[in-house]
XYZ file of C-alpha atoms in Angstrom:
678
model
C 32.122 115.643 -85.328
C 29.616 112.759 -85.053
C 29.373 110.898 -81.768
C 29.776 107.173 -82.340
C 26.867 105.093 -80.983
C 25.973 101.448 -81.233
C 22.648 100.205 -82.573
C 21.103 99.652 -79.113
C 21.909 103.194 -77.923
C 20.438 104.727 -81.078
C 17.233 102.670 -80.739
C 16.862 103.804 -77.079
C 17.244 107.460 -78.130
C 14.763 106.937 -80.972
C 12.236 105.538 -78.461
C 12.632 108.703 -76.356
C 12.216 110.912 -79.435
C 9.160 108.882 -80.479
C 7.497 109.557 -77.104
C 8.358 113.261 -77.278
C 7.149 113.768 -80.869
C 4.228 111.319 -80.921
C 1.855 114.171 -81.774
C 4.088 115.480 -84.565
C 2.993 113.560 -87.674
C 6.075 114.374 -89.730
C 8.733 113.499 -87.154
C 6.848 110.509 -85.688
C 6.749 108.917 -89.176
C 10.425 109.652 -89.759
C 11.416 108.201 -86.393
C 9.302 105.078 -86.863
C 10.691 104.562 -90.371
C 14.295 104.841 -89.148
C 13.592 102.393 -86.273
C 12.238 99.801 -88.710
C 15.200 100.243 -91.027
C 17.714 99.824 -88.172
C 15.939 96.725 -86.793
C 16.026 95.067 -90.225
C 19.652 95.937 -91.034
C 22.381 93.351 -91.311
C 25.942 93.823 -92.612
C 26.389 92.999 -96.288
C 28.689 93.722 -99.227
C 26.836 94.669 -102.389
C 28.217 93.863 -105.865
C 27.280 96.851 -107.997
C 27.985 98.190 -111.449
C 26.334 98.888 -114.780
C 24.555 95.961 -116.385
C 26.673 93.762 -118.662
C 29.919 94.478 -116.780
C 29.853 90.840 -115.618
C 28.548 91.116 -112.040
C 26.812 87.739 -112.106
C 29.822 86.051 -113.696
C 32.085 87.690 -111.073
C 29.911 86.266 -108.301
C 29.977 82.841 -110.001
C 33.747 83.038 -109.944
C 33.639 83.836 -106.207
C 31.363 80.824 -105.726
C 33.537 78.618 -108.012
C 30.296 77.438 -109.606
C 28.017 78.765 -112.347
C 24.804 79.543 -110.483
C 23.803 83.057 -111.613
C 22.725 83.769 -115.189
C 25.347 85.768 -117.096
C 24.373 87.378 -120.458
C 25.190 90.518 -122.396
C 21.700 91.874 -121.832
C 20.194 92.972 -118.516
C 19.338 89.868 -116.507
C 19.210 90.454 -112.722
C 15.825 91.532 -111.444
C 15.606 90.133 -107.905
C 18.081 90.698 -105.047
C 20.328 87.698 -104.588
C 22.146 87.205 -101.278
C 25.030 84.818 -100.707
C 25.633 83.649 -97.119
C 28.216 81.397 -95.528
C 26.782 78.039 -94.418
C 28.069 74.506 -94.143
C 24.706 73.293 -95.505
C 24.222 74.394 -99.132
C 20.691 75.218 -100.301
C 18.520 77.967 -101.817
C 15.878 79.918 -99.868
C 13.202 81.986 -101.658
C 11.410 84.755 -99.722
C 8.166 86.124 -101.175
C 6.656 89.581 -100.738
C 3.935 88.178 -98.439
C 6.572 86.871 -95.982
C 6.518 83.224 -97.078
C 9.824 81.346 -97.304
C 10.545 78.260 -99.373
C 13.592 75.975 -99.795
C 14.260 74.853 -103.417
C 17.016 73.080 -105.381
C 20.256 75.021 -105.690
C 21.166 75.171 -109.427
C 21.512 77.704 -112.207
C 18.159 76.982 -113.816
C 16.215 77.346 -110.558
C 17.945 80.624 -109.705
C 17.258 81.921 -113.229
C 13.522 81.206 -112.863
C 13.303 83.201 -109.592
C 15.671 86.156 -110.303
C 15.802 87.164 -113.984
C 13.485 89.261 -116.094
C 12.760 86.164 -118.186
C 12.207 83.962 -115.104
C 8.885 82.165 -114.886
C 8.682 82.344 -111.075
C 10.114 85.805 -110.384
C 6.705 87.337 -109.713
C 6.001 88.147 -106.025
C 9.598 87.187 -105.091
C 11.272 89.598 -102.677
C 14.752 88.060 -102.594
C 16.633 84.758 -102.727
C 19.426 83.572 -100.429
C 22.137 81.194 -101.569
C 23.673 79.280 -98.659
C 27.142 78.112 -99.666
C 30.268 76.944 -97.857
C 32.650 79.830 -98.629
C 36.017 80.413 -96.977
C 36.194 84.166 -97.541
C 32.914 85.023 -95.703
C 31.629 84.509 -92.181
C 28.062 83.902 -90.982
C 27.435 87.576 -90.105
C 28.293 89.165 -93.490
C 26.615 88.391 -96.806
C 27.293 89.303 -100.457
C 24.426 90.780 -102.475
C 24.010 90.837 -106.258
C 22.092 93.880 -107.494
C 20.394 94.970 -110.695
C 22.498 97.230 -112.915
C 22.923 100.910 -112.062
C 21.799 101.986 -115.536
C 18.818 99.618 -115.529
C 15.888 100.685 -117.677
C 13.545 99.093 -115.134
C 12.442 101.682 -112.538
C 11.869 99.075 -109.813
C 15.303 97.514 -110.346
C 16.979 100.946 -110.198
C 15.201 101.770 -106.903
C 16.190 98.362 -105.485
C 19.874 99.062 -106.193
C 19.700 102.518 -104.589
C 18.154 101.062 -101.397
C 20.855 98.397 -101.254
C 23.600 101.022 -101.511
C 21.971 103.149 -98.781
C 22.635 100.593 -96.044
C 25.559 98.603 -97.493
C 28.596 98.020 -95.270
C 30.843 97.995 -98.352
C 30.573 98.016 -102.149
C 32.456 95.942 -104.682
C 32.216 98.330 -107.604
C 32.633 96.465 -110.892
C 33.446 98.226 -114.164
C 34.563 97.173 -117.673
C 38.355 97.513 -117.654
C 38.292 97.562 -121.480
C 36.279 100.819 -121.473
C 37.548 102.277 -118.204
C 35.380 104.517 -115.960
C 32.685 106.395 -117.898
C 30.408 109.241 -116.770
C 27.889 106.899 -115.083
C 30.700 105.213 -113.120
C 32.132 108.584 -112.101
C 28.737 109.837 -110.908
C 28.125 106.629 -108.958
C 31.552 106.677 -107.272
C 30.970 110.282 -106.250
C 27.652 109.282 -104.652
C 29.156 106.267 -102.866
C 32.092 108.192 -101.361
C 29.688 110.836 -99.995
C 27.800 108.016 -98.272
C 31.053 107.102 -96.416
C 30.887 103.633 -97.959
C 33.951 101.410 -98.222
C 34.634 100.738 -101.903
C 36.526 97.801 -103.408
C 37.118 98.798 -107.048
C 37.301 95.859 -109.486
C 37.907 96.072 -113.256
C 36.505 93.010 -115.045
C 37.236 91.519 -118.515
C 40.992 92.054 -118.422
C 41.334 89.056 -120.733
C 39.957 91.036 -123.711
C 42.464 93.892 -123.497
C 46.176 93.937 -124.296
C 48.758 94.492 -121.588
C 49.725 97.938 -122.915
C 46.121 99.067 -123.205
C 45.467 97.739 -119.717
C 48.268 99.882 -118.282
C 46.913 102.977 -120.047
C 43.411 102.353 -118.693
C 44.786 101.839 -115.166
C 46.696 105.135 -115.277
C 43.604 106.970 -116.493
C 41.414 105.260 -113.862
C 43.780 106.127 -111.004
C 43.706 109.790 -112.031
C 39.883 109.744 -111.934
C 39.615 108.040 -108.548
C 42.281 110.149 -106.829
C 39.657 112.714 -105.819
C 37.675 109.930 -104.112
C 40.681 108.869 -102.046
C 40.634 105.430 -103.700
C 43.997 103.807 -104.375
C 43.637 100.109 -105.127
C 42.217 98.727 -108.347
C 41.797 94.971 -108.709
C 41.746 93.680 -112.308
C 40.155 90.294 -112.955
C 38.736 88.095 -115.659
C 35.617 86.420 -114.264
C 35.197 84.435 -117.491
C 38.747 83.020 -117.290
C 38.256 82.150 -113.625
C 35.053 80.192 -114.351
C 36.707 78.356 -117.259
C 39.638 77.456 -114.984
C 37.298 76.125 -112.246
C 35.242 74.142 -114.771
C 38.333 72.685 -116.543
C 40.210 72.286 -113.242
C 42.952 74.472 -114.772
C 44.636 76.157 -111.801
C 46.924 78.259 -114.070
C 43.902 79.822 -115.724
C 42.377 80.618 -112.324
C 45.646 82.265 -111.222
C 45.888 84.313 -114.445
C 42.313 85.561 -113.874
C 43.489 87.116 -110.560
C 40.062 86.314 -109.016
C 41.810 85.097 -105.880
C 43.362 88.554 -105.315
C 39.931 90.228 -105.439
C 38.483 87.501 -103.228
C 41.311 88.068 -100.705
C 40.480 91.796 -100.608
C 36.878 90.904 -99.697
C 38.116 88.376 -97.140
C 40.456 90.938 -95.517
C 37.559 93.369 -95.180
C 35.275 90.730 -93.596
C 37.908 89.469 -91.152
C 38.830 93.002 -90.051
C 35.356 93.421 -88.519
C 34.867 96.654 -90.426
C 31.578 95.391 -91.893
C 29.833 95.688 -88.525
C 31.674 98.903 -87.659
C 30.875 100.548 -91.000
C 27.210 99.696 -90.628
C 27.115 101.180 -87.103
C 28.725 104.346 -88.511
C 26.138 104.424 -91.272
C 23.291 104.088 -88.761
C 24.847 106.867 -86.650
C 24.988 109.074 -89.726
C 21.287 108.531 -90.467
C 20.379 109.142 -86.812
C 22.420 112.358 -86.613
C 20.767 113.576 -89.789
C 17.352 113.071 -88.194
C 18.463 114.754 -84.935
C 19.795 117.763 -86.898
C 16.456 118.124 -88.685
C 14.623 118.038 -85.340
C 17.047 120.597 -83.817
C 16.505 122.985 -86.729
C 12.761 122.625 -86.278
C 12.999 123.257 -82.510
C 15.174 126.347 -82.978
C 12.765 127.815 -85.522
C 9.683 127.210 -83.364
C 11.452 128.209 -80.109
C 12.043 131.800 -81.195
C 8.322 132.254 -81.884
C 7.335 130.832 -78.505
C 9.818 132.875 -76.455
C 7.857 136.121 -76.481
C 4.563 134.314 -75.936
C 5.990 132.378 -72.964
C 6.989 135.604 -71.204
C 3.423 136.903 -71.430
C 2.094 133.519 -70.348
C 4.328 133.415 -67.261
C 3.146 136.897 -66.159
C -0.501 135.827 -66.484
C 0.177 132.585 -64.587
C 1.953 134.510 -61.788
C -1.012 136.876 -61.327
C -3.396 133.892 -61.210
C -1.214 132.141 -58.590
C -1.254 135.282 -56.392
C -5.080 135.371 -56.485
C -5.365 131.707 -55.497
C -2.712 132.101 -52.752
C -4.763 134.907 -51.184
C -7.868 132.696 -51.260
C -5.940 129.808 -49.712
C -4.645 131.907 -46.806
C -8.123 133.336 -46.186
C -9.630 129.821 -46.109
C -6.979 128.533 -43.684
C -7.665 131.521 -41.396
C -11.427 130.821 -41.404
C -10.761 127.160 -40.553
C -8.434 128.053 -37.651
C -11.109 130.358 -36.197
C -13.413 127.331 -35.771
C -11.107 125.710 -33.197
C -12.458 127.710 -30.207
C -16.100 126.729 -30.817
C -15.718 123.262 -29.274
C -14.377 124.628 -25.967
C -17.598 126.633 -25.356
C -19.714 123.524 -26.053
C -17.637 121.392 -23.649
C -17.958 124.005 -20.868
C -21.765 123.985 -21.114
C -21.997 120.194 -20.985
C -19.651 120.046 -17.990
C -22.202 122.068 -16.020
C -24.905 119.516 -16.945
C -22.675 116.644 -15.734
C -22.105 118.405 -12.401
C -25.864 118.774 -11.870
C -26.324 115.027 -12.488
C -23.674 114.230 -9.867
C -25.256 116.539 -7.236
C -28.679 114.932 -7.706
C -27.172 111.455 -7.426
C -25.402 112.303 -4.144
C -28.635 113.544 -2.585
C -30.507 110.339 -3.514
C -27.733 108.101 -2.114
C -27.668 109.880 1.257
C -31.436 109.646 1.528
C -31.469 105.896 0.767
C -28.675 105.173 3.282
C -30.390 107.134 6.072
C -33.657 105.205 5.584
C -31.963 101.758 5.646
C -29.812 102.564 8.658
C -32.948 103.411 10.626
C -34.546 100.075 9.655
C -31.418 98.191 10.727
C -31.341 99.763 14.183
C -34.943 98.806 14.772
C -34.229 95.076 14.311
C -31.181 94.561 16.539
C -28.290 96.615 17.860
C -26.345 94.209 20.077
C -26.283 91.270 17.631
C -26.955 91.587 13.907
C -29.913 89.638 12.652
C -28.387 88.318 9.423
C -31.699 87.461 7.866
C -33.103 90.949 8.383
C -29.759 92.630 7.661
C -29.292 90.742 4.405
C -32.775 91.707 3.305
C -32.150 95.389 4.142
C -28.736 95.285 2.463
C -30.173 93.775 -0.743
C -32.870 96.438 -0.833
C -30.259 99.166 -0.400
C -28.060 97.701 -3.174
C -31.081 97.503 -5.494
C -32.043 101.102 -4.774
C -28.471 102.317 -5.332
C -28.271 100.345 -8.598
C -31.517 101.994 -9.739
C -30.023 105.404 -8.956
C -26.925 104.486 -10.985
C -29.056 103.313 -13.907
C -30.985 106.582 -13.870
C -27.831 108.664 -13.958
C -26.451 106.452 -16.767
C -29.645 106.995 -18.769
C -29.346 110.744 -18.267
C -25.671 110.504 -19.205
C -26.564 108.748 -22.462
C -29.147 111.421 -23.267
C -26.523 114.094 -22.676
C -24.063 112.211 -24.859
C -26.513 111.919 -27.774
C -27.293 115.604 -27.462
C -23.543 116.333 -27.396
C -22.932 114.279 -30.559
C -25.775 116.024 -32.402
C -24.357 119.434 -31.520
C -20.871 118.353 -32.672
C -22.306 117.073 -35.961
C -24.153 120.349 -36.466
C -20.907 122.173 -35.713
C -19.101 120.179 -38.393
C -21.827 120.875 -40.972
C -21.801 124.510 -39.946
C -18.003 124.591 -40.413
C -18.315 123.292 -43.930
C -21.162 125.593 -44.963
C -19.934 128.704 -43.135
C -16.365 128.590 -44.444
C -17.421 127.816 -48.027
C -20.152 130.480 -47.937
C -17.737 133.128 -46.616
C -15.099 132.304 -49.203
C -17.614 132.277 -52.051
C -18.918 135.689 -51.054
C -15.454 137.201 -50.803
C -13.965 135.594 -53.934
C -16.519 135.816 -56.710
C -13.787 136.940 -59.100
C -12.016 133.538 -58.895
C -13.540 130.677 -60.888
C -13.725 127.789 -58.404
C -15.936 124.718 -58.763
C -17.337 124.936 -55.199
C -19.629 121.943 -55.687
C -16.492 119.780 -55.940
C -15.308 120.767 -52.450
C -15.951 117.719 -50.219
C -14.549 116.928 -46.770
C -14.143 113.786 -44.680
C -17.117 112.780 -42.481
C -16.687 113.475 -38.756
C -17.638 110.527 -36.479
C -17.300 110.064 -32.712
C -17.409 106.650 -31.028
C -20.896 106.509 -29.457
C -20.392 103.394 -27.310
C -20.660 104.198 -23.583
C -18.722 101.721 -21.443
C -18.294 102.544 -17.754
C -17.063 99.653 -15.555
C -17.957 100.237 -11.903
C -16.455 97.800 -9.338
C -18.742 95.678 -7.228
C -18.272 97.240 -3.819
C -20.059 94.647 -1.670
C -18.505 91.162 -1.809
C -20.514 88.112 -2.771
C -19.960 85.973 0.315
C -21.682 82.906 -1.179
C -19.090 82.886 -3.925
C -16.289 83.120 -1.374
C -17.772 80.138 0.558
C -17.954 78.175 -2.670
C -14.313 79.004 -3.367
C -13.369 77.719 0.120
C -15.237 74.445 -0.514
C -13.537 74.106 -3.884
C -10.099 74.642 -2.372
C -10.926 72.094 0.383
C -12.144 69.586 -2.183
C -8.989 70.050 -4.297
C -6.757 69.536 -1.239
C -8.664 66.370 -0.268
C -8.421 65.052 -3.800
C -4.671 65.499 -3.727
C -4.438 63.765 -0.310
C -6.719 60.893 -1.431
C -4.566 60.440 -4.493
C -1.451 60.256 -2.327
C -3.176 57.726 0.023
C -4.097 55.522 -2.969
C -0.526 55.676 -4.279
C 0.814 54.911 -0.785
C -1.548 51.893 -0.469
C -0.335 50.584 -3.821
C 3.237 50.745 -2.550
C 2.280 48.857 0.670
C 0.536 46.126 -1.326
C 3.517 45.872 -3.603
C 5.909 45.504 -0.632
C 3.612 42.871 0.998
C 3.569 40.889 -2.227
C 7.345 40.970 -2.346
C 7.539 39.884 1.338
C 5.309 36.806 0.882
C 7.124 35.866 -2.302
C 10.471 35.888 -0.486
C 8.981 33.917 2.421
C 7.950 31.233 -0.046
C 11.463 31.141 -1.458
C 12.890 30.654 2.073
C 10.409 27.868 2.748
C 11.359 26.165 -0.546
C 15.037 26.398 0.332
C 14.438 24.628 3.679
C 12.577 21.873 1.858
C 15.421 21.492 -0.628
C 17.889 21.035 2.280
C 15.738 18.266 3.724
C 15.512 16.529 0.340
C 19.280 16.368 -0.220
C 20.365 12.616 0.079
C 23.015 11.368 2.537
C 26.506 10.927 1.236
C 27.652 7.585 -0.228
C 31.004 5.700 -0.378
C 32.446 3.811 -3.372
C 35.536 1.580 -3.883
C 37.574 1.930 -7.056
C 40.211 -0.677 -8.015
C 43.201 0.190 -10.197
C 45.910 -2.131 -11.679
C 49.311 -0.690 -10.908
C 51.461 -3.577 -12.195
C 50.447 -6.793 -13.835
C 50.745 -8.594 -10.558
C 49.579 -5.743 -8.187
C 46.061 -4.072 -7.760
C 45.283 -0.774 -5.838
C 41.881 -0.138 -4.175
C 40.598 3.534 -3.516
C 37.498 4.552 -1.531
C 35.614 7.931 -2.534
C 32.382 9.713 -1.347
C 30.162 12.846 -2.321
C 30.183 14.455 1.113
C 31.860 17.694 -0.081
C 29.357 18.149 -2.940
C 26.357 17.739 -0.645
C 27.794 20.113 1.952
C 28.359 22.734 -0.786
C 24.682 22.524 -1.879
C 23.433 22.853 1.695
C 25.745 25.814 2.343
C 24.537 27.645 -0.833
C 20.860 27.174 0.023
C 21.423 28.445 3.581
C 23.340 31.495 2.297
C 20.539 32.302 -0.155
C 17.930 31.972 2.634
C 19.972 34.310 4.835
C 20.010 36.954 2.083
C 16.273 36.582 1.588
C 15.697 36.956 5.339
C 17.716 40.145 5.270
C 15.748 41.465 2.249
C 12.434 40.694 4.020
C 13.644 42.594 7.025
C 14.091 45.697 4.787
C 10.661 45.135 3.270
C 9.077 45.049 6.746
C 10.842 48.289 7.487
C 9.438 49.895 4.264
C 5.938 48.626 5.038
C 6.155 50.133 8.489
C 7.257 53.485 7.033
C 4.441 53.452 4.421
C 1.845 52.685 7.093
C 3.152 55.622 9.044
C 2.817 57.869 5.952
C -0.743 56.673 5.438
C -1.595 57.598 9.012
C -0.050 61.034 8.463
C -2.129 61.555 5.282
C -5.330 60.578 7.079
C -4.427 63.033 9.836
C -3.755 65.709 7.187
C -7.188 65.084 5.734
C -8.697 65.511 9.199
C -6.693 68.729 9.706
C -7.872 70.009 6.338
C -11.476 69.558 7.414
C -10.763 71.550 10.568
C -9.143 74.299 8.442
C -12.269 74.356 6.290
C -14.489 74.930 9.291
C -12.089 77.569 10.584
C -12.101 79.434 7.205
C -15.890 79.323 7.104
C -15.941 80.761 10.617
C -13.579 83.502 9.460
C -15.868 84.161 6.497
C -18.831 84.510 8.844
C -16.828 86.951 10.940
C -15.951 88.826 7.763
C -19.654 89.060 6.897
C -20.329 90.506 10.328
C -17.456 92.988 9.852
C -18.788 94.015 6.434
C -22.266 94.595 7.799
C -20.727 96.581 10.626
C -18.729 98.707 8.170
C -21.738 99.296 5.926
C -24.233 100.165 8.649
C -22.291 101.166 11.782
C -18.996 102.690 10.531
C -20.439 105.893 9.116
C -21.329 104.100 5.879
C -17.701 104.060 4.705
C -18.202 101.302 2.090
C -21.200 103.058 0.584
C -19.329 106.349 0.583
C -16.415 104.668 -1.142
C -18.743 103.159 -3.731
C -20.404 106.520 -4.229
C -17.061 108.338 -4.700
C -15.792 105.652 -7.130
C -18.928 105.861 -9.261
C -18.760 109.656 -9.435
C -15.050 109.482 -10.314
C -15.843 107.040 -13.132
C -18.485 109.416 -14.510
C -16.080 112.363 -14.464
C -13.251 110.353 -16.020
C -15.595 109.040 -18.669
C -16.797 112.469 -19.685
C -13.268 113.882 -19.648
C -12.263 111.075 -22.020
C -15.211 111.935 -24.283
C -14.187 115.593 -24.365
C -10.535 114.712 -24.983
C -11.340 112.273 -27.805
C -13.809 114.680 -29.354
C -11.321 117.560 -29.223
C -8.633 115.335 -30.768
C -10.962 114.156 -33.527
C -12.219 117.687 -34.147
C -8.641 118.955 -34.436
C -7.886 116.130 -36.865
C -11.044 117.001 -38.762
C -9.955 120.628 -39.090
C -6.504 119.399 -40.153
C -8.015 117.178 -42.876
C -10.417 119.988 -43.681
C -7.467 122.352 -44.195
C -5.492 119.784 -46.234
C -8.428 119.003 -48.503
C -9.174 122.684 -48.936
C -5.527 123.280 -49.894
C -5.722 120.376 -52.353
C -8.999 121.729 -53.730
C -7.583 125.214 -54.308
C -4.360 123.775 -55.798
C -6.302 121.593 -58.246
C -8.424 124.563 -59.308
C -5.275 126.632 -59.777
C -3.715 123.905 -61.921
C -6.914 123.657 -63.959
C -6.977 127.447 -64.441
C -3.326 127.529 -65.514
C -3.973 124.632 -67.909
C -6.847 126.607 -69.500
C -4.595 129.653 -69.850
C -1.912 127.568 -71.545
C -4.439 125.918 -73.867
C -5.867 129.309 -74.897
C -2.336 130.601 -75.468
C -1.458 127.607 -77.642
C -4.580 128.155 -79.731
């Protein structure tokens, strides 16, 4: 049973088969051909039958317009497609891919499609776009040359159309019934799983009785093809009815019944489904051919593969033995670095012993010079000179040991590099000698370069303090404090000036108020006469005493408030003056602290000299121990880093050797397989 697949799935599987069989000329061509055919497929219904059965006239009747040439002799040469479209026109496609739109009429179509046509040369097909109710935009109807065409090209064209058709409207002459050619063609179409709509044309030229006899005979012939329905039509009558606008004639022709059968098929969606089934059938046929080929070739390869696998297994065993031997040789190299490190540690210890002797000698000489100058009170000038000489001498000793340390380091690096080169050469040489029977490309064996960081950085603390720097730091701190105090004094003075300005401003306001009081005029009296009755007058006396008293009272109240505000300002000025005095005192105290800190620094200098020269040289001993510790730590770090890098080198060495052997094994197996295939 065939598995149903859609077009996309089949194309994906064909792509996979194309990749697999790209070197197989026969199958690659078949696969590519089928892919092209599937990509170019579209659902269509082909009108087929022997020439002169009225195919073109039948299509005209479907179109309700005489567009295709209809004659008793063979006429159709070029494929004609009819497609549903609201815009009606004619498209001509040429064999070189060109497309051209031309007028849609019978004469134009005749010129492009018939054997007598003047423009049929180099035409591939024509497409009639017509507004038809019984089609949709996805399915087209195709007119084909006759099945019994005498033209070889036309016959091949019809066969190709039938190969990929979704359905076939098979037209035959109902007057003659099905002949041998029809029977052969129906047998071929049913084997292709093609849907067949059987139509008998020219029913208008046969009597009713004869028609019934032909139908009975036809049904007996098509029973074996599982065909039941036969549609009888008269294409000629239908066209006459459409041209004369005679509906009765159209109905008698029964063209509408045949058209409905086509419409039912299109609307059912079977056109797309039938084409997918057809594609699946072609794909399965190709897959079956490939399977038969694989089965035939597989039996031959089976015995050869068994022998090949045995040979490959023996080869893998040989290379595995070599790989294990190489890994063992590499692991044996690990202990070599420990012996080298032990030897260099002895050299470092000798450097340290020599350095200690020189330091003790220098200290003893300088201590003797110091005691000669003064014992009770240190002469700083002499002591500083002696101290500087001692520091210089000790620094020279340190530089000498550092130079020797660098020489040792360079020697160490050279030995390590030689060890790495020796590793590479020794292991490869040993393996080559022991494995001459295995074909390895030894010149391809390359390993990562081994590099050690050669920068020597030892930071030794300054053991004797730089007292000048400390004194400078004290001065800087003093200067910063004074700057802060001076800034505060300036800000405080600004506030005092501001308060004084406010005070004098208020005093002026008070003075102005007093002047305003003096300038207020004395009160005045006025008499006002009023007529109460026509024979009686009333006289009233008024003055502005109350108004003047109110003005005086307001000015005095304002002056009192200003006096009070000035009192507060005096208080603030007094407080700010006090703060300024405190800041000036703080500045004086700061100066005293500066002198005190400098005195402490001088005492510290005396203490340091005492510790260096009179306290059993503890500072120098400390410096000496710290320097020696730094040297030891430094060299330990070198040894640790070198060991780590060397271990990593051997690890990479082992990995690259494994990769090298594996690649050679793969190459050897590939050669074996190639020889076997030949």
